[in-house]
């Protein structure tokens, strides 16, 4: 058996890091040695998407709030300037239950990988008073717009993303590490931690085995991009790596997973990026809008009070039986669904209360998988994964279309699979209708005028134009940047029919079309 205990015994090697420590600029372009991490046993699988038997509803929400919430150890200023990406080592402190002594090792023969499971009969049902403060090593990757915090000891997790233009945090951050009973194992063996941030679900669905295993990391420079490269193992078995990259002048970050099969046998797998989000608030707020460019969705699981059909059912999107499912305020119970045929290469969400949005852009050929999950406004499950009653939603992406085995990717001996995602947080547009990694567009028809919002992932000058029925009715030369989105209201002629075509286009000074979107007037509200 190839033992994951090897990872547990990894020692902090005294690397002479050419990265930024204390916020000095990364020198170019010397590759950095791999850093391995010490750890307590940690790894597992689960999924709050309820494919296991539903948990009993708690009788009451606990009132305990951690006295020491997750914090990052302060680091000296200055941080990234206009023309640089900096990297530094730090630590995060997170209260957590004491579960590590009760983790046991097992082996997945089908995929050829080890995993850990929780011995719940020995672990029992601890109270919040039994938590302890866990200090974990972290790596911060930062440019002028974004600050990313990565915790390699929690499965190479991208733990935090802060949009520096507003100071808002994009991801959910749980206030406590609390084992749950969700995942691909039995309820008696699962222990998935709803940590927050972005995790890597591998090599099986339902969060996989790798989200809690210590991953090694190194820093690489490739042209203008600075990357933290995370690896789950160097062993000759099905293995994964993830590159998280930033360039100096863009408000998006790059995620490049790679799965390799160095063995002599074909192996199937699933790999999903799973982002747990709230968009500028600790709880998930009702006026959060889910933006999936599609006409239909495929149900993975739905709660009994959701009013939706069960697993593998197809329903219309965004409106089903008179209910607009794109707004979280209309979700009474949990819902997880796949987007089998997205019409654009993006998926995203917008919190209208915090005026913060995020988009994931991807290639539908390389990574067609899209999935969303949230708990529902009346959910009583928060006590199963946290102690402060907070909720979140999830955006998943990957090379498989669903979690079901018939969609698994098969790698032959020596083959690998890689793809690229771009994650772009933005603010100040009043919504989201279309996006790529360069820009996000919002259109809303209200009170006889069209509200037009535009956010850009870098500083640009260009022309923003609006056409109604093929006639240009608005054009303006604008300067837009992550700090300064553009928002304007354009009056429209009264009585326009709902099938009138609306087109919005942003073209930079060189004539390059940065973003272009066309839709019918009836799809834009009012």
CSV table of C-alpha atoms in Angstrom, one decimal, residues 429-434 441-454 464-476 486-505 517-526:
chain,number,residue,atom,x,y,z
A,429,UNK,CA,-21.9,47.2,-11.7
A,430,UNK,CA,-25.2,46.6,-10.1
A,431,UNK,CA,-25.4,43.1,-11.4
A,432,UNK,CA,-24.0,40.6,-13.9
A,433,UNK,CA,-25.2,39.4,-17.3
A,434,UNK,CA,-22.1,38.6,-19.3
A,441,UNK,CA,-21.4,43.6,-18.3
A,442,UNK,CA,-24.6,44.3,-16.5
A,443,UNK,CA,-27.8,45.4,-18.2
A,444,UNK,CA,-31.1,46.1,-16.4
A,445,UNK,CA,-34.2,47.6,-17.9
A,446,UNK,CA,-36.1,49.7,-15.3
A,447,UNK,CA,-38.3,52.7,-15.4
A,448,UNK,CA,-38.0,53.3,-19.1
A,449,UNK,CA,-34.2,53.4,-19.1
A,450,UNK,CA,-31.4,50.9,-19.5
A,451,UNK,CA,-28.9,50.7,-16.7
A,452,UNK,CA,-25.5,49.7,-18.1
A,453,UNK,CA,-22.7,48.5,-15.9
A,454,UNK,CA,-19.2,47.7,-17.0
A,464,UNK,CA,-18.9,51.8,-24.6
A,465,UNK,CA,-21.9,51.5,-26.9
A,466,UNK,CA,-25.5,50.4,-26.6
A,467,UNK,CA,-27.7,49.4,-29.6
A,468,UNK,CA,-31.5,48.9,-29.5
A,469,UNK,CA,-33.0,47.1,-32.5
A,470,UNK,CA,-29.8,47.5,-34.5
A,471,UNK,CA,-29.6,51.3,-33.9
A,472,UNK,CA,-26.9,52.8,-31.7
A,473,UNK,CA,-28.5,55.0,-29.1
A,474,UNK,CA,-25.6,55.5,-26.8
A,475,UNK,CA,-21.8,55.7,-27.2
A,476,UNK,CA,-19.3,57.2,-24.7
A,486,UNK,CA,-18.7,52.4,-15.1
A,487,UNK,CA,-22.4,52.6,-14.4
A,488,UNK,CA,-24.9,54.8,-16.4
A,489,UNK,CA,-28.6,55.0,-17.3
A,490,UNK,CA,-29.6,55.3,-20.9
A,491,UNK,CA,-33.2,56.5,-21.6
A,492,UNK,CA,-35.2,54.3,-24.0
A,493,UNK,CA,-38.2,55.0,-26.2
A,494,UNK,CA,-41.4,53.9,-24.6
A,495,UNK,CA,-43.4,50.9,-25.9
A,496,UNK,CA,-40.6,48.7,-27.2
A,497,UNK,CA,-41.6,45.1,-27.7
A,498,UNK,CA,-40.0,42.4,-25.6
A,499,UNK,CA,-38.3,40.8,-28.5
A,500,UNK,CA,-36.3,43.9,-29.4
A,501,UNK,CA,-32.6,43.0,-29.5
A,502,UNK,CA,-30.3,44.9,-27.1
A,503,UNK,CA,-26.6,44.9,-27.8
A,504,UNK,CA,-23.8,46.2,-25.5
A,505,UNK,CA,-20.2,46.5,-26.7
A,517,UNK,CA,-23.3,40.9,-25.3
A,518,UNK,CA,-26.6,40.7,-27.1
A,519,UNK,CA,-30.0,39.8,-25.5
A,520,UNK,CA,-33.7,40.4,-26.0
A,521,UNK,CA,-35.2,43.4,-24.1
A,522,UNK,CA,-37.8,41.1,-22.4
A,523,UNK,CA,-35.0,39.2,-20.7
A,524,UNK,CA,-33.8,42.3,-18.8
A,525,UNK,CA,-36.6,43.0,-16.4
A,526,UNK,CA,-39.0,45.9,-15.7
